[in-house]
Coordinates of C-alpha atoms in Angstrom, one line a residue:
Chain A
X1 CA 0.0 0.0 0.0
X2 CA 2.9 2.3 0.6
X3 CA 3.7 2.7 -3.1
X4 CA 6.0 5.7 -3.4
X5 CA 9.7 5.6 -3.8
X6 CA 11.1 7.8 -1.0
X7 CA 14.5 9.3 -0.5
X8 CA 16.0 9.9 2.9
X9 CA 18.5 12.6 3.6
X10 CA 20.4 13.8 6.7
X11 CA 19.4 17.4 7.4
X12 CA 22.0 18.7 9.8
X13 CA 22.9 16.5 12.8
X14 CA 19.5 16.0 14.4
X15 CA 17.0 16.0 11.5
X16 CA 16.0 13.6 8.7
X17 CA 14.3 14.8 5.5
X18 CA 12.1 12.3 3.7
X19 CA 11.1 13.2 0.1
X20 CA 8.4 12.0 -2.2
X21 CA 8.3 12.8 -5.9
X22 CA 8.4 16.6 -6.0
X23 CA 4.9 17.6 -7.0
X24 CA 1.6 18.8 -5.7
X25 CA -0.6 15.7 -5.7
X26 CA -3.4 14.7 -3.4
X27 CA -2.2 11.1 -3.2
X28 CA 1.3 12.1 -2.2
X29 CA -0.2 14.5 0.4
X30 CA -2.2 11.8 2.0
X31 CA 0.7 9.4 2.0
X32 CA 2.9 12.1 3.7
X33 CA 0.3 12.6 6.4
X34 CA -0.1 8.8 6.9
X35 CA 3.6 8.4 7.4
X36 CA 3.8 11.5 9.6
X37 CA 1.2 10.0 12.0
X38 CA 3.0 6.6 12.0
X39 CA 6.3 8.4 13.0
X40 CA 4.6 10.5 15.7
X41 CA 2.9 7.4 17.2
X42 CA 5.6 4.8 16.7
X43 CA 9.1 6.3 16.6
X44 CA 11.6 4.6 18.8
X45 CA 13.5 7.8 19.2
X46 CA 12.3 11.0 20.9
X47 CA 10.8 13.2 18.1
X48 CA 10.7 16.9 18.8
X49 CA 8.5 17.7 15.8
X50 CA 7.6 16.6 12.3
X51 CA 7.1 19.2 9.6
X52 CA 5.0 18.0 6.6
X53 CA 4.9 19.9 3.3
X54 CA 3.5 19.0 -0.2
X55 CA 5.9 16.1 -0.7
X56 CA 8.2 15.9 2.2
X57 CA 8.5 15.2 5.9
X58 CA 11.2 16.6 8.1
X59 CA 11.7 14.9 11.4
X60 CA 13.5 16.8 14.2
X61 CA 14.9 14.6 16.9
X62 CA 15.7 15.4 20.4
X63 CA 19.2 14.0 20.2
X64 CA 22.0 14.0 17.7
X65 CA 21.8 11.3 15.0
X66 CA 24.8 9.0 15.4
X67 CA 24.3 6.4 12.8
X68 CA 22.1 7.9 10.2
X69 CA 22.0 4.5 8.4
X70 CA 20.2 2.8 11.4
X71 CA 17.6 5.6 11.7
X72 CA 16.8 5.5 8.0
X73 CA 16.5 1.7 8.2
X74 CA 14.0 2.1 11.0
X75 CA 12.0 4.7 9.1
X76 CA 12.0 2.5 5.9
X77 CA 10.6 -0.4 7.8
X78 CA 8.0 1.8 9.6
X79 CA 6.9 3.1 6.2
X80 CA 6.2 -0.4 5.0
X81 CA 4.3 -1.5 8.1
X82 CA 0.6 -1.7 8.0
X83 CA -0.5 -0.1 11.2
X84 CA -4.1 0.3 12.1
X85 CA -4.0 3.8 13.4
X86 CA -7.0 5.8 14.4
X87 CA -8.3 7.4 11.3
X88 CA -8.5 11.1 12.0
X89 CA -11.7 12.7 10.8
X90 CA -11.5 15.0 7.9
X91 CA -13.6 18.0 7.4
X92 CA -14.7 20.4 4.7
X93 CA -14.8 23.9 6.1
X94 CA -17.0 26.7 4.6
X95 CA -15.0 29.9 4.7
X96 CA -16.9 33.2 4.2
X97 CA -15.1 35.6 1.9
X98 CA -16.0 39.2 0.9
X99 CA -14.8 40.0 -2.6
X100 CA -16.0 43.7 -2.4
X101 CA -13.6 46.1 -4.1
X102 CA -12.7 47.5 -0.7
X103 CA -10.9 44.2 0.0
X104 CA -10.3 42.8 -3.5
X105 CA -7.6 45.4 -4.2
X106 CA -5.9 43.4 -6.9
X107 CA -9.0 42.2 -8.8
X108 CA -8.4 44.8 -11.6
X109 CA -4.8 43.8 -12.0
X110 CA -5.6 40.0 -12.1
X111 CA -8.4 40.8 -14.6
X112 CA -6.1 42.7 -17.0
X113 CA -3.3 40.1 -16.7
X114 CA -5.5 37.1 -17.2
X115 CA -8.2 38.7 -19.3
X116 CA -11.1 38.1 -16.9
X117 CA -13.9 40.3 -15.5
X118 CA -14.2 40.7 -11.7
X119 CA -17.2 38.5 -11.8
X120 CA -15.4 35.8 -13.6
X121 CA -12.4 35.9 -11.2
X122 CA -14.8 35.6 -8.2
X123 CA -16.8 32.7 -9.8
X124 CA -13.6 30.9 -10.7
X125 CA -12.3 31.3 -7.2
X126 CA -15.5 30.1 -5.6
X127 CA -16.2 27.0 -7.6
X128 CA -13.5 24.5 -6.6
X129 CA -13.2 22.6 -3.4
X130 CA -9.7 23.2 -2.2
X131 CA -7.4 20.7 -0.4
X132 CA -5.3 21.8 2.5
X133 CA -1.9 20.4 1.7
X134 CA 0.0 21.7 4.7
X135 CA 0.4 24.7 7.0
X136 CA 3.5 26.9 6.9
X137 CA 4.9 30.4 6.1
X138 CA 2.9 32.0 9.0
X139 CA 1.1 30.5 11.9
X140 CA -2.2 29.3 10.5
X141 CA -1.3 29.9 6.8
X142 CA -3.0 27.1 4.8
X143 CA -1.3 26.0 1.5
X144 CA -4.3 25.2 -0.7
X145 CA -4.3 23.2 -3.9
X146 CA -7.0 23.2 -6.6
X147 CA -6.9 26.7 -8.0
X148 CA -8.5 27.0 -11.5
X149 CA -5.9 27.2 -14.2
X150 CA -7.4 30.5 -15.5
X151 CA -6.4 32.1 -12.2
X152 CA -2.8 31.0 -12.2
X153 CA -0.7 34.1 -12.2
X154 CA 3.0 34.7 -11.5
X155 CA 3.8 36.3 -8.1
X156 CA 4.2 40.1 -8.0
X157 CA 7.7 41.2 -8.8
X158 CA 7.5 43.7 -5.9
X159 CA 5.8 42.1 -2.9
X160 CA 3.4 44.3 -0.9
X161 CA 5.0 45.3 2.4
X162 CA 1.6 45.1 4.2
X163 CA -1.1 42.6 3.5
X164 CA -4.1 42.7 5.8
X165 CA -5.1 39.9 8.2
X166 CA -7.7 37.8 6.4
X167 CA -6.6 38.7 2.9
X168 CA -7.6 36.1 0.4
X169 CA -5.0 36.0 -2.3
X170 CA -3.7 34.1 -5.4
X171 CA -0.2 33.6 -6.5
X172 CA 1.4 31.1 -8.8
X173 CA -0.8 28.0 -8.9
X174 CA -2.0 28.6 -5.3
X175 CA -4.5 30.5 -3.2
X176 CA -4.5 31.2 0.5
X177 CA -5.6 33.4 3.3
X178 CA -3.2 35.6 5.3
X179 CA -3.8 34.7 8.9
X180 CA -2.1 37.9 10.2
X181 CA -0.6 41.1 8.8
X182 CA 2.4 40.3 6.7
X183 CA 4.4 41.2 3.7
X184 CA 3.3 39.2 0.7
X185 CA 3.7 38.8 -3.0
X186 CA 0.3 37.4 -3.9
X187 CA -2.6 39.2 -5.6
X188 CA -5.3 40.1 -3.0
X189 CA -8.8 39.4 -4.3
X190 CA -10.9 39.4 -1.1
X191 CA -10.9 39.1 2.7
X192 CA -12.3 36.6 5.2
X193 CA -13.4 37.7 8.7
X194 CA -12.4 34.3 10.1
X195 CA -9.4 33.8 12.5
X196 CA -7.1 31.1 11.2
X197 CA -4.8 31.2 14.2
X198 CA -5.7 31.6 17.8
X199 CA -3.3 30.6 20.6
X200 CA -6.1 30.5 23.1
X201 CA -8.1 27.8 21.3
X202 CA -7.5 24.2 22.1
X203 CA -6.6 23.7 18.4
X204 CA -4.9 27.0 17.5
X205 CA -5.5 26.3 13.8
X206 CA -8.8 24.6 13.1
X207 CA -7.9 23.1 9.7
X208 CA -5.6 20.2 9.2
X209 CA -3.6 19.0 6.3
X210 CA -5.9 17.0 3.9
X211 CA -9.0 18.8 5.1
X212 CA -11.0 20.7 2.5
X213 CA -11.9 24.4 2.1
X214 CA -14.9 25.8 0.2
X215 CA -15.2 29.6 -0.1
X216 CA -18.6 31.3 0.2
X217 CA -19.2 34.8 -1.1
X218 CA -20.6 37.2 1.5
X219 CA -21.5 40.9 1.2
X220 CA -20.1 43.8 3.3
X221 CA -22.8 43.8 5.9
X222 CA -22.5 40.0 6.5
X223 CA -18.7 40.5 6.7
X224 CA -19.1 43.0 9.5
X225 CA -21.6 40.8 11.3
X226 CA -19.4 37.7 11.2
X227 CA -16.4 39.8 12.2
X228 CA -18.0 41.0 15.4
X229 CA -19.2 37.5 16.2
X230 CA -15.6 36.2 15.7
X231 CA -14.3 38.9 18.0
X232 CA -16.8 37.9 20.7
X233 CA -15.9 34.2 20.1
X234 CA -19.5 33.5 19.1
X235 CA -19.0 32.6 15.5
X236 CA -19.3 28.9 14.6
X237 CA -17.6 27.8 11.4
X238 CA -19.7 25.5 9.2
X239 CA -18.0 22.1 8.7
X240 CA -19.0 18.8 7.2
X241 CA -17.2 15.5 7.7
X242 CA -15.8 14.1 4.5
Chain B
X1 CA 9.7 42.1 39.4
X2 CA 11.9 43.8 36.9
X3 CA 10.9 47.0 35.4
X4 CA 12.0 48.0 31.9
X5 CA 13.2 51.6 32.0
X6 CA 14.6 51.5 28.5
X7 CA 14.1 48.5 26.3
X8 CA 17.1 49.0 23.9
X9 CA 16.9 48.0 20.2
X10 CA 15.8 44.4 20.2
X11 CA 15.2 43.0 23.6
X12 CA 12.9 40.1 24.2
X13 CA 12.2 37.2 26.6
X14 CA 13.4 33.8 25.3
X15 CA 13.8 30.3 26.5
X16 CA 14.9 27.3 24.5
X17 CA 12.0 27.7 22.0
X18 CA 8.6 26.5 21.1
X19 CA 8.5 23.0 19.6
X20 CA 5.7 20.8 18.3
X21 CA 3.7 23.5 16.5
X22 CA 5.8 23.8 13.4
X23 CA 3.1 21.9 11.5
X24 CA 0.7 24.7 12.1
X25 CA 3.3 27.3 10.9
X26 CA 4.6 28.3 14.3
X27 CA 8.4 29.1 14.3
X28 CA 10.6 27.6 17.0
X29 CA 12.0 31.0 18.2
X30 CA 14.1 30.7 21.4
X31 CA 17.4 32.2 22.4
X32 CA 19.7 33.0 19.5
X33 CA 22.9 31.9 21.3
X34 CA 22.1 28.8 23.3
X35 CA 25.6 28.5 24.5
X36 CA 25.7 31.9 26.3
X37 CA 22.1 31.6 27.5
X38 CA 22.6 28.2 29.0
X39 CA 25.8 29.4 30.7
X40 CA 23.8 32.3 32.2
X41 CA 21.2 29.9 33.6
X42 CA 23.8 27.4 34.8
X43 CA 25.9 29.9 36.8
X44 CA 22.9 30.7 39.0
X45 CA 21.6 27.1 39.2
X46 CA 18.7 27.6 36.9
X47 CA 17.2 25.0 34.6
X48 CA 18.5 25.1 31.0
X49 CA 14.8 25.7 30.0
X50 CA 14.4 28.8 32.2
X51 CA 13.5 32.0 30.3
X52 CA 15.9 34.9 30.3
X53 CA 16.2 38.4 28.8
X54 CA 17.9 38.6 25.4
X55 CA 19.5 42.0 24.6
X56 CA 20.7 42.7 21.1
X57 CA 23.2 45.6 20.7
X58 CA 22.9 47.2 24.1
X59 CA 21.1 50.4 25.3
X60 CA 18.9 48.6 27.7
X61 CA 18.1 49.8 31.3
X62 CA 16.5 47.5 33.8
X63 CA 15.3 48.3 37.4
X64 CA 15.1 45.5 39.9
X65 CA 12.2 45.8 42.3
X66 CA 13.4 43.1 44.6
X67 CA 16.6 41.4 45.8
X68 CA 17.6 38.5 43.5
X69 CA 20.5 36.6 42.1
X70 CA 21.3 37.3 38.5
X71 CA 24.0 36.6 35.9
X72 CA 24.9 38.3 32.7
X73 CA 26.5 36.3 29.8
X74 CA 27.1 36.6 26.1
X75 CA 28.0 39.9 24.5
X76 CA 29.8 42.6 26.4
X77 CA 27.7 45.7 26.3
X78 CA 29.6 47.6 29.0
X79 CA 27.1 46.3 31.7
X80 CA 26.9 48.4 34.8
X81 CA 25.0 48.0 38.1
X82 CA 24.2 51.4 39.6
X83 CA 26.8 53.0 37.3
X84 CA 29.6 50.6 38.4
X85 CA 30.9 48.1 35.8
X86 CA 30.1 44.5 36.6
X87 CA 31.8 41.2 35.7
X88 CA 30.1 39.0 33.1
X89 CA 29.8 35.3 33.5
X90 CA 29.3 35.2 37.3
X91 CA 26.5 35.3 39.8
X92 CA 25.6 38.7 41.2
X93 CA 23.2 39.5 44.0
X94 CA 21.2 42.6 43.1
X95 CA 19.2 44.6 45.7
X96 CA 15.9 46.3 45.4
X97 CA 16.1 49.5 43.4
X98 CA 19.3 48.4 41.7
X99 CA 19.6 49.6 38.1
X100 CA 21.3 47.4 35.4
X101 CA 22.4 49.3 32.3
X102 CA 23.8 48.1 29.0
X103 CA 25.5 50.5 26.7
X104 CA 28.4 50.4 24.3
X105 CA 29.1 47.1 22.5
X106 CA 32.6 45.8 23.2
X107 CA 32.3 42.3 21.7
X108 CA 29.4 40.1 20.6
X109 CA 25.8 40.9 19.5
X110 CA 23.6 39.4 22.2
X111 CA 23.7 39.5 25.9
X112 CA 21.6 37.4 28.3
X113 CA 20.3 38.3 31.7
X114 CA 19.3 35.3 33.8
X115 CA 17.5 35.7 37.1
X116 CA 17.1 33.0 39.7
X117 CA 14.1 30.9 38.9
X118 CA 13.7 32.4 35.4
X119 CA 11.6 35.1 34.0
X120 CA 7.9 34.2 34.6
X121 CA 6.1 35.8 31.6
X122 CA 3.2 33.9 30.1
X123 CA 3.7 30.5 28.6
X124 CA 2.1 30.3 25.1
X125 CA 2.0 27.0 23.3
X126 CA 4.6 25.5 25.7
X127 CA 7.1 28.4 25.7
X128 CA 7.8 31.9 27.0
X129 CA 9.8 32.8 23.9
X130 CA 8.6 36.1 22.4
X131 CA 7.3 35.8 18.8
X132 CA 4.9 38.5 17.6
X133 CA 1.6 36.9 16.6
X134 CA 2.1 34.0 19.0
X135 CA 2.9 35.9 22.1
X136 CA 1.3 39.3 22.6
X137 CA 4.5 41.2 22.0
X138 CA 7.6 40.5 20.0
X139 CA 9.9 42.9 21.9
X140 CA 10.1 44.4 25.3
X141 CA 8.9 48.0 25.6
X142 CA 9.4 50.8 28.1
X143 CA 7.6 50.3 31.4
X144 CA 7.0 46.5 30.8
X145 CA 7.1 44.7 34.1
X146 CA 8.7 41.2 34.1
X147 CA 7.4 38.9 36.8
X148 CA 10.1 36.8 38.6
X149 CA 9.6 34.0 41.0
X150 CA 7.8 34.8 44.2
X151 CA 10.1 34.5 47.2
X152 CA 12.9 33.8 44.7
X153 CA 16.2 32.9 46.2
X154 CA 17.8 35.9 47.9
X155 CA 20.6 34.1 49.6
X156 CA 23.9 35.5 48.6
X157 CA 25.4 32.9 46.3
X158 CA 28.9 31.8 46.3
X159 CA 30.7 33.8 43.7
X160 CA 30.0 31.2 41.0
X161 CA 31.7 32.3 37.8
X162 CA 33.0 30.6 34.7
X163 CA 35.7 31.4 32.2
X164 CA 34.3 31.6 28.7
X165 CA 36.1 30.9 25.4
X166 CA 36.6 34.1 23.6
X167 CA 36.8 32.1 20.4
X168 CA 33.0 31.9 20.6
X169 CA 32.9 35.6 19.7
X170 CA 35.9 35.9 17.5
X171 CA 36.2 32.8 15.4
X172 CA 35.2 33.3 11.8
X173 CA 34.8 29.6 11.0
X174 CA 31.4 28.1 11.1
X175 CA 31.0 24.3 11.0
X176 CA 28.4 23.4 8.4
X177 CA 27.0 20.2 6.9
X178 CA 25.7 19.7 3.3
X179 CA 22.1 20.8 3.1
X180 CA 19.4 18.8 1.2
X181 CA 20.1 20.6 -2.1
X182 CA 23.9 20.8 -1.7
X183 CA 24.4 18.2 -4.5
X184 CA 22.6 20.5 -7.0
X185 CA 25.4 23.0 -6.8
X186 CA 28.1 23.2 -9.5
X187 CA 31.7 22.4 -8.7
X188 CA 32.5 26.1 -8.9
X189 CA 29.7 27.0 -6.5
X190 CA 30.8 24.3 -4.0
X191 CA 34.3 25.7 -4.1
X192 CA 33.1 29.3 -3.6
X193 CA 31.1 28.2 -0.6
X194 CA 34.2 26.8 1.0
X195 CA 36.7 29.5 0.1
X196 CA 34.9 32.8 0.1
X197 CA 35.1 35.0 3.2
X198 CA 31.5 36.2 3.5
X199 CA 30.5 39.4 5.2
X200 CA 27.3 39.8 7.3
X201 CA 25.0 42.4 5.7
X202 CA 23.0 44.9 7.7
X203 CA 19.9 42.8 6.9
X204 CA 20.4 40.5 10.0
X205 CA 17.9 39.7 12.7
X206 CA 16.3 36.9 14.7
X207 CA 14.7 35.5 11.5
X208 CA 17.8 35.4 9.4
X209 CA 21.2 36.8 8.3
X210 CA 21.6 37.9 4.7
X211 CA 25.2 37.7 3.5
X212 CA 26.9 40.3 1.3
X213 CA 27.9 39.3 -2.2
X214 CA 26.4 37.4 -5.0
X215 CA 27.6 34.2 -6.7
X216 CA 26.6 32.9 -10.1
X217 CA 23.5 30.8 -9.7
X218 CA 21.1 29.2 -12.0
X219 CA 19.3 27.0 -9.5
X220 CA 15.6 27.9 -9.6
X221 CA 13.3 27.9 -6.5
X222 CA 11.9 24.6 -5.5
X223 CA 8.5 23.2 -4.3
X224 CA 8.0 24.6 -0.8
X225 CA 9.6 22.3 1.8
X226 CA 10.7 22.5 5.5
X227 CA 13.5 24.8 6.6
X228 CA 15.3 24.8 10.0
X229 CA 17.2 27.4 12.0
X230 CA 20.7 27.2 10.6
X231 CA 19.7 26.4 7.0
X232 CA 21.7 28.3 4.4
X233 CA 19.4 29.2 1.4
X234 CA 20.6 30.2 -2.0
X235 CA 18.2 32.7 -3.6
X236 CA 17.7 32.8 -7.4
X237 CA 19.6 36.1 -7.5
X238 CA 22.7 34.3 -6.1
X239 CA 22.6 35.6 -2.5
X240 CA 22.9 33.6 0.7
X241 CA 20.5 33.8 3.6
X242 CA 21.2 32.0 6.8
X243 CA 18.0 31.3 8.7
X244 CA 18.0 31.8 12.4
X245 CA 15.7 30.9 15.4
X246 CA 12.7 32.9 14.3
X247 CA 12.7 31.6 10.8
X248 CA 9.5 30.5 9.0
X249 CA 9.0 26.7 9.1
X250 CA 8.9 26.3 5.3
X251 CA 10.6 27.9 2.3
X252 CA 11.2 27.5 -1.4
X253 CA 14.9 28.4 -1.9
X254 CA 17.4 25.5 -2.2
X255 CA 18.9 24.6 1.2
X256 CA 22.5 24.3 0.3
X257 CA 24.1 24.1 3.8
X258 CA 23.1 23.4 7.4
X259 CA 24.9 25.1 10.2
X260 CA 25.9 23.0 13.2
X261 CA 24.2 24.0 16.5
X262 CA 27.4 25.7 17.7
X263 CA 27.7 27.6 14.5
X264 CA 24.2 29.1 14.9
X265 CA 25.3 30.2 18.4
X266 CA 28.5 31.8 17.1
X267 CA 26.7 33.5 14.3
X268 CA 24.2 34.9 16.7
X269 CA 27.1 36.9 18.3
X270 CA 28.2 38.4 15.0
X271 CA 27.2 42.0 14.2
X272 CA 26.8 43.6 10.8
X273 CA 30.1 43.6 8.9
X274 CA 31.7 40.6 10.6
X275 CA 33.3 38.0 8.4
X276 CA 32.5 34.4 8.3
X277 CA 33.8 31.3 6.5
X278 CA 32.0 28.0 6.1
X279 CA 33.9 24.9 7.2
X280 CA 32.2 22.0 5.5
X281 CA 32.1 18.6 7.2
X282 CA 30.9 16.0 4.8

């Protein structure tokens, strides 16, 4: 069942990097997460943390790796083992986004680059169900796959120094939501009033790799209503198990 | 309590860092120079994981509002207690109303102030290390009040002190290992990496150190993957960035080298303009 050819590399003296074929692929993403959970639950060595990305896992150990060969052998055998692990539930999250011109500050530019009207950009952005591949860049920043080809656009050559919290943006073949104010090189087409990172919550980031995201268009007044509910901690995100 | 009279340029609370949340995008953070920070804790009998004050480039003034044992390690910023110069790397009993000042840098880039029992600011996701967006603030500011242990030890300690290796601050050589993309480099690039004396640009902070100079490079960016503190990235424009403790958890530039833990500590003590040379251990 573990069908991919993986490569194992030493990454400094206390980390190992495991690589799948370098591409954005749902099957690879699922295999990465499956192996990550096996490592977290079954590693014989003390693991500090495991970082998963599109097609790699980086395992940081508590201690220095003495004989890399032995650790890699252990990992290889763990990869092949069929372990009945608890299947974690996956959810599809409905994320409200306001595409009003007040937020969609780059809609015009995307439109002229890709020869689309504002309406077409918004519809193309709303229609897919996106997969969360992993979380990185900023606390709570979801790397989403599934953007329609007609919205693919090279990153800005001059990144914006300040992108607002909640900004929904596209860049390259990806789309994402800025969880906090940051510099950024993607094109901003809307804003979501949802918090993607909250240290006070039991799960600081509600979404997990391999969950799904569906955007829902909202108007300005609903945006303001949801935002005040989020601030009061009263807003409940819609989710369905998948 | 300790009151911040003047914060200085980049002063923050740090412990060994925040681990286990990288997969939701949370950087490790933590003290830049673990060697000096651990020394500071060790001298006064603290745990290695106790939080301390990290001061970059001096100009900090702290007021103690109770008697407590402290130590100051790392960079020499002409530290004075009530205007009188103090020794670094030894335990010092400070009294209520004592003022500790840091001023002109003599050597190093980061000083550490440890207090008996550790600084007791809030623990967020398992760590007290400041990181803006995770903790409420990223830097200390004027009039901040730092809680310290109630009834902390006020017994005058034996004059515990240690001798430090000045090499930690002066040595240009950084021990590095090949990074995951090292093998993609050309023979010429590999040679340059080993032989060039690199200079630290003014673009250096807790996230990373950009090096001066450009090498020929045709390696494109890669599919986003994990990066670690100590990773040396090569940008498409041929510049090197050494990631430090506050670095993001993922990145898309080729990871050509990885600094040893001690090399990260040494680099953390190097200010703008200092020279470094990579010593590759294969």
